[in-house]
PDB file of C-alpha atoms in Angstrom:
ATOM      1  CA  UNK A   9      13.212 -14.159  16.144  1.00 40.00           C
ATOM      2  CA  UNK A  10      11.761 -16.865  14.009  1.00 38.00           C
ATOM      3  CA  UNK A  11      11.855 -19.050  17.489  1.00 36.00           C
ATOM      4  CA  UNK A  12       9.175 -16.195  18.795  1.00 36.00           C
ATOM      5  CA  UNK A  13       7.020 -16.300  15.926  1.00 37.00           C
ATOM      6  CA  UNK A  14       6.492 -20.250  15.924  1.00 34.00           C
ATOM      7  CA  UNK A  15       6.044 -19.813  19.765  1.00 33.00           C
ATOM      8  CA  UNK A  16       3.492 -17.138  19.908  1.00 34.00           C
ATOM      9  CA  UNK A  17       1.448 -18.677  16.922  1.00 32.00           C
ATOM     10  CA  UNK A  18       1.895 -22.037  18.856  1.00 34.00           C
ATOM     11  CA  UNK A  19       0.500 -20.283  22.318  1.00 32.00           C
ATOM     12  CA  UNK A  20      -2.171 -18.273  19.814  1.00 33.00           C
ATOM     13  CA  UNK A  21      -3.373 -21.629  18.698  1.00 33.00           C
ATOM     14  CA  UNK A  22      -3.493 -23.573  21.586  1.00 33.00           C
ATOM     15  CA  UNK A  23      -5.452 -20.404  23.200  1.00 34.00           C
ATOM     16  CA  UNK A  24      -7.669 -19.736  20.209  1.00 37.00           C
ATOM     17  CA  UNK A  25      -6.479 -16.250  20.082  1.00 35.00           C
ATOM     18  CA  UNK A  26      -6.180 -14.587  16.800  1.00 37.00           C
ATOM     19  CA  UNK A  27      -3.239 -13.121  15.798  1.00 35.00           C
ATOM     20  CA  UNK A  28      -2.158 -11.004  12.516  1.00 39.00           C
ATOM     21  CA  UNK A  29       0.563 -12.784  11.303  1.00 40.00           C
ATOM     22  CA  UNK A  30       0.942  -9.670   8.155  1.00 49.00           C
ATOM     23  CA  UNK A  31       1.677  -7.014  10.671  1.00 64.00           C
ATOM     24  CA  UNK A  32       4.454  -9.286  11.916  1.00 79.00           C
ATOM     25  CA  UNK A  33       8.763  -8.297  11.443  1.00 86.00           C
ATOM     26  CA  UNK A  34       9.464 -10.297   8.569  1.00 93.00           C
ATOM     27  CA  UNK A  35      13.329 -11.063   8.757  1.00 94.00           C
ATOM     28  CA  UNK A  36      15.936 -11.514   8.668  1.00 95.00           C
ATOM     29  CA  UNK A  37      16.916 -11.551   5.401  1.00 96.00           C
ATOM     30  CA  UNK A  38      20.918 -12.043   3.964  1.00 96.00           C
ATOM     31  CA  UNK A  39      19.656  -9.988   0.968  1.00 95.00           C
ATOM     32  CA  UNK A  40      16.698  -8.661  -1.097  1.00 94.00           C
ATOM     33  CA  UNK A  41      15.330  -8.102  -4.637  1.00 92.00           C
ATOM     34  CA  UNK A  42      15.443  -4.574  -5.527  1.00 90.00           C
ATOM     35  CA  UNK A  43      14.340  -3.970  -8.892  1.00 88.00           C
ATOM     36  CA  UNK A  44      15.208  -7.506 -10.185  1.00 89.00           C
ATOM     37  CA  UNK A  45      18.587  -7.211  -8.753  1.00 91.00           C
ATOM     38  CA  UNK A  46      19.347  -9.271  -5.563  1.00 94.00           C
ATOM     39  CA  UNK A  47      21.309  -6.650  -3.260  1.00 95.00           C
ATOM     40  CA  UNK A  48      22.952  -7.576  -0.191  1.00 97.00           C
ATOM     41  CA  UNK A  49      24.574  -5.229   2.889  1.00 98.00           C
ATOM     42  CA  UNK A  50      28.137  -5.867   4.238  1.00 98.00           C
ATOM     43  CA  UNK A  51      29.889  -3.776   7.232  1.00 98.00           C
ATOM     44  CA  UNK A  52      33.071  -2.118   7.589  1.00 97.00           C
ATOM     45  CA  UNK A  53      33.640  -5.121   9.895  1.00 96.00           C
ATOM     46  CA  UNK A  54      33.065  -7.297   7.466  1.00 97.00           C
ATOM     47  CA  UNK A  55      29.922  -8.415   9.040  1.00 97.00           C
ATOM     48  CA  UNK A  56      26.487  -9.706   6.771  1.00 97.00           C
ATOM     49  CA  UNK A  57      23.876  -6.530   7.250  1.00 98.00           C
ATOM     50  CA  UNK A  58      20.474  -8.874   8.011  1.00 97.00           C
ATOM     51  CA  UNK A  59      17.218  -7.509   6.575  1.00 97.00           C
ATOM     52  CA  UNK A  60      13.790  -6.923   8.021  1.00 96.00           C
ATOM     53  CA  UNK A  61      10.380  -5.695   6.216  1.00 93.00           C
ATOM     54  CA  UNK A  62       8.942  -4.052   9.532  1.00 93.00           C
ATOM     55  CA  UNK A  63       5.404  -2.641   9.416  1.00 91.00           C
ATOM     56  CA  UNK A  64       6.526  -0.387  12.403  1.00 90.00           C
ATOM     57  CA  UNK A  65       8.856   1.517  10.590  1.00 88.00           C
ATOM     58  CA  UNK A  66       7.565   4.035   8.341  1.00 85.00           C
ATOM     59  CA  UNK A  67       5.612   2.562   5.100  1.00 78.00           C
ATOM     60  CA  UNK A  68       8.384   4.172   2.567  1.00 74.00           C
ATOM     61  CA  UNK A  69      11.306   4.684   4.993  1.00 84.00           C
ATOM     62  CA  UNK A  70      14.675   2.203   5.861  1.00 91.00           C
ATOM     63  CA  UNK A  71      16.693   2.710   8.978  1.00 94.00           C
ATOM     64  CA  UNK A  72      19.998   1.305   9.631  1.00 95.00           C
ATOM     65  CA  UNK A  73      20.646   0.132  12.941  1.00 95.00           C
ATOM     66  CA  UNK A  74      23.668  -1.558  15.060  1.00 94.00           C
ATOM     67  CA  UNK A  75      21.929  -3.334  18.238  1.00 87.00           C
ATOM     68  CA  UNK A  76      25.150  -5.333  18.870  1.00 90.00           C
ATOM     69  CA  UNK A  77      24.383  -7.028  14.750  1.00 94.00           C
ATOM     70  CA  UNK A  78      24.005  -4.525  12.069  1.00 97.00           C
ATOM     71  CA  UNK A  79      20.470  -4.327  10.462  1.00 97.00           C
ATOM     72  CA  UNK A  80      18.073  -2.422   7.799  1.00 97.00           C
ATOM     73  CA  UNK A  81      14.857  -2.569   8.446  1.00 96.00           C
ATOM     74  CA  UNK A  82      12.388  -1.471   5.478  1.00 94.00           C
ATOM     75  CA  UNK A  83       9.040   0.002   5.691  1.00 90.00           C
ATOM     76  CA  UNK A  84       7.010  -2.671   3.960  1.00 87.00           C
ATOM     77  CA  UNK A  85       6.361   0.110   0.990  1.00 86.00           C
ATOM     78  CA  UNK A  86       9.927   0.941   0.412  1.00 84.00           C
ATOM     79  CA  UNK A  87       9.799   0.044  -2.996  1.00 80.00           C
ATOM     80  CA  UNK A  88       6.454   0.695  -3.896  1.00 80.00           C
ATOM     81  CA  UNK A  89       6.124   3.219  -6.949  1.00 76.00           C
ATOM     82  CA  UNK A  90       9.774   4.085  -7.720  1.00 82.00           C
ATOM     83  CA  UNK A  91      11.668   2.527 -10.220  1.00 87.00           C
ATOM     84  CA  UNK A  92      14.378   0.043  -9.723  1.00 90.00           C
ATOM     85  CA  UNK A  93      16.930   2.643  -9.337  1.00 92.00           C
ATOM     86  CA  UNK A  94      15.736   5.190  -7.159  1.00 91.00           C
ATOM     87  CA  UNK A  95      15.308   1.691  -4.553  1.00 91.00           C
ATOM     88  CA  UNK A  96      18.271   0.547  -5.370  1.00 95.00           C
ATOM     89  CA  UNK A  97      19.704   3.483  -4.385  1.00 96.00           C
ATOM     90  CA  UNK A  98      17.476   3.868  -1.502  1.00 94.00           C
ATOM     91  CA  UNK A  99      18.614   0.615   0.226  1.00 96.00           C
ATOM     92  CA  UNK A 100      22.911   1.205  -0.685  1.00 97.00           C
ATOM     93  CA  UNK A 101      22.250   4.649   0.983  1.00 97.00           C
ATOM     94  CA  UNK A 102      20.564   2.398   3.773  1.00 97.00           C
ATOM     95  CA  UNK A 103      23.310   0.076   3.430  1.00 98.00           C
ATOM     96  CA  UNK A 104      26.486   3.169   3.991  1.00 98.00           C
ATOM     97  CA  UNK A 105      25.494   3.747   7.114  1.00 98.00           C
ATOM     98  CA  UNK A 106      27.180   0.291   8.477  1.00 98.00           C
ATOM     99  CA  UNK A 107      30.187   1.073   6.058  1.00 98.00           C
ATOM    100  CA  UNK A 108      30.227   5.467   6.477  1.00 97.00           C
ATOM    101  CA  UNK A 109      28.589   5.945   9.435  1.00 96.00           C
ATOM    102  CA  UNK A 110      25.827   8.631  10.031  1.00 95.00           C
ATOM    103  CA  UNK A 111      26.683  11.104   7.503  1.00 96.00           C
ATOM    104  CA  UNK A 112      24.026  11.102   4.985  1.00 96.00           C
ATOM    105  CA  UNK A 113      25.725  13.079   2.388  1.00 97.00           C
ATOM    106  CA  UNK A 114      28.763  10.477   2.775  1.00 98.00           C
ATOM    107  CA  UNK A 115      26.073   7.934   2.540  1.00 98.00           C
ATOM    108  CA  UNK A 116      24.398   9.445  -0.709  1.00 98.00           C
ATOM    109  CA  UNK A 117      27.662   9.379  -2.183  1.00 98.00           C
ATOM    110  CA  UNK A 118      28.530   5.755  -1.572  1.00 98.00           C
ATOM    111  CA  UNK A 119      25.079   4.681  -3.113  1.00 98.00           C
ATOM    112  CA  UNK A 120      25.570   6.410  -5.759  1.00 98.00           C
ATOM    113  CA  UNK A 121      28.908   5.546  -6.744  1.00 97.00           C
ATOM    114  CA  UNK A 122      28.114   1.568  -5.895  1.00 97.00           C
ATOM    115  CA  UNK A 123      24.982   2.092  -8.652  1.00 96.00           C
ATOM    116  CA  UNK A 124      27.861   3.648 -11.024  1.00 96.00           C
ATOM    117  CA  UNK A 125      30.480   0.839 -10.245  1.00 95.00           C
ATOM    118  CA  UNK A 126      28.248  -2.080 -10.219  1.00 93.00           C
ATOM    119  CA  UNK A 127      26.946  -0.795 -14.106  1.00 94.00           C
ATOM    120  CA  UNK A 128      22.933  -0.092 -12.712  1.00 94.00           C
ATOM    121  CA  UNK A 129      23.452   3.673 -14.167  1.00 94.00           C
ATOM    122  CA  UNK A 130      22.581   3.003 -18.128  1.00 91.00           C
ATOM    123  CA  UNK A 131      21.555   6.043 -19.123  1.00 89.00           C
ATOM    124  CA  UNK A 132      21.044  10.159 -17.520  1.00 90.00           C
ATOM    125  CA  UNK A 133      17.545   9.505 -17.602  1.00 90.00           C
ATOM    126  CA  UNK A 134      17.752   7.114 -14.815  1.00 91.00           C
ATOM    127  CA  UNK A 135      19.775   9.538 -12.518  1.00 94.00           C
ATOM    128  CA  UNK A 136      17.609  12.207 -13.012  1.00 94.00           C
ATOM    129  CA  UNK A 137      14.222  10.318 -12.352  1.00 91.00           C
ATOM    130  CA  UNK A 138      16.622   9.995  -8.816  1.00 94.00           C
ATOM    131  CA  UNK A 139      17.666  13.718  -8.821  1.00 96.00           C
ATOM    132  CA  UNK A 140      13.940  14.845  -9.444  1.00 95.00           C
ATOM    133  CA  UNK A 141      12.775  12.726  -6.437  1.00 91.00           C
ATOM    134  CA  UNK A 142      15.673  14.001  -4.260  1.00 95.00           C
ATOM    135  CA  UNK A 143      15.304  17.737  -5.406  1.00 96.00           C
ATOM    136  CA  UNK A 144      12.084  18.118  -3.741  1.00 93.00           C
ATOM    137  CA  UNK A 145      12.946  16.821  -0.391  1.00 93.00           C
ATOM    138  CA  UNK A 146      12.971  18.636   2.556  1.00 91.00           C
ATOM    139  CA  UNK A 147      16.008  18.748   4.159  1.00 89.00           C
ATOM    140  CA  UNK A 148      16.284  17.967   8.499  1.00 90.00           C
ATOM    141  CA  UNK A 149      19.018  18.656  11.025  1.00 90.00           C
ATOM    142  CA  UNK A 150      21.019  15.813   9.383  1.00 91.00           C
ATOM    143  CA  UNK A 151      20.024  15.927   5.552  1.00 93.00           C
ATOM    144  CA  UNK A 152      20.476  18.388   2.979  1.00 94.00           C
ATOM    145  CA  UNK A 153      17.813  20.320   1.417  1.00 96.00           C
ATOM    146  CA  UNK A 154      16.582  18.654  -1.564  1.00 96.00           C
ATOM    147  CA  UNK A 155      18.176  20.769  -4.407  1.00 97.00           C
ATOM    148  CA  UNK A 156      21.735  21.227  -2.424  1.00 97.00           C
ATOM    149  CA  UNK A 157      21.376  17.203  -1.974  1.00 97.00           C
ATOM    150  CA  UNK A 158      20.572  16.484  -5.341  1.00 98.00           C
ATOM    151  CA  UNK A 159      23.234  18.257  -6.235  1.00 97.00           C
ATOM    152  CA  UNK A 160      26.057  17.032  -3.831  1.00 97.00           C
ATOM    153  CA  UNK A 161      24.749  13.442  -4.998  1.00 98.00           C
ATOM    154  CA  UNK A 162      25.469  14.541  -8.703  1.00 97.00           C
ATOM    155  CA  UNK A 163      29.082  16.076  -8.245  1.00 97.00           C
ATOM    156  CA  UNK A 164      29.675  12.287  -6.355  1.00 97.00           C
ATOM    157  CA  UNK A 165      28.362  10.491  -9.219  1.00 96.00           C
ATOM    158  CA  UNK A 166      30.910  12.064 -11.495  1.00 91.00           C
ATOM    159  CA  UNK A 167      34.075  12.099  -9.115  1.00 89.00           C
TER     160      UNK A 167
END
């Protein structure tokens, strides 16, 4: 990837033809700083989870992906406005996916209780900043509703 980004600013150069380097993948990445905490991805296989800030996935959305490597690529506003926690917990939920598969409430659950085991949970007022943002979700064919998520991600928290 990095190869194609030399090359086409290279052919952009030698053609005098402007390109927008900022709307470029940015990537891959063995880990990233959410919240003042470096945070890193590994699959059940083992395998490093590379990183990618891509502007053509949703500004404030992640999306974990296995195209023969496993990947999360970010929005480039996935961390804007929330604090450290609800991110952090944004991009373990992100990084379940390579270790739980697709089920999101399995996936809440593992971010959750990685925030609890790792010591990031120092107080309730943290988890319910998390639970307030969750609670007024909608839910989709493969999510919860907000309140019953909220709530499933609270009864994992303390189990």
């Amino acid at each position: 990837m990095h190869f194609l980004r030399i090359f086409y600013f290279t052919l952009s150069f030698l053609f005098l033809i402007p390109i927008n380097i900022s709307k470029a993948q940015q990537g891959p990445f063995p880990y990233i700083n959410v919240g003042g905490v470096p945070m890193h991805c590994v699959s059940a296989r083992n395998q490093r989870v590379m990183i990618f800030i891509d502007p053509r996935v949703n500004q404030y959305i992640g999306i974990a992906q296995n195209n023969g490597y496993p990947t999360i690529r970010l929005g480039p506003g996935f961390f804007s406005n929330v604090p450290p926690l609800v991110g952090q917990f944004w991009f373990l939920h992100e990084c379940a996916h390579h270790v739980v598969g697709g089920n999101e409430a399995a996936a809440d659950c593992y971010a959750i209780r990685n925030l609890r085991n790792i010591g990031a949970i120092r107080h309730p007022e943290q988890v319910r900043q998390l639970l307030f943002q969750i609670s007024s979700m909608p839910g989709s064919f493969t999510h919860l509703p907000g309140k019953a998520r909220a709530q499933n991600i609270f009864t994992c928290l303390n189990s």
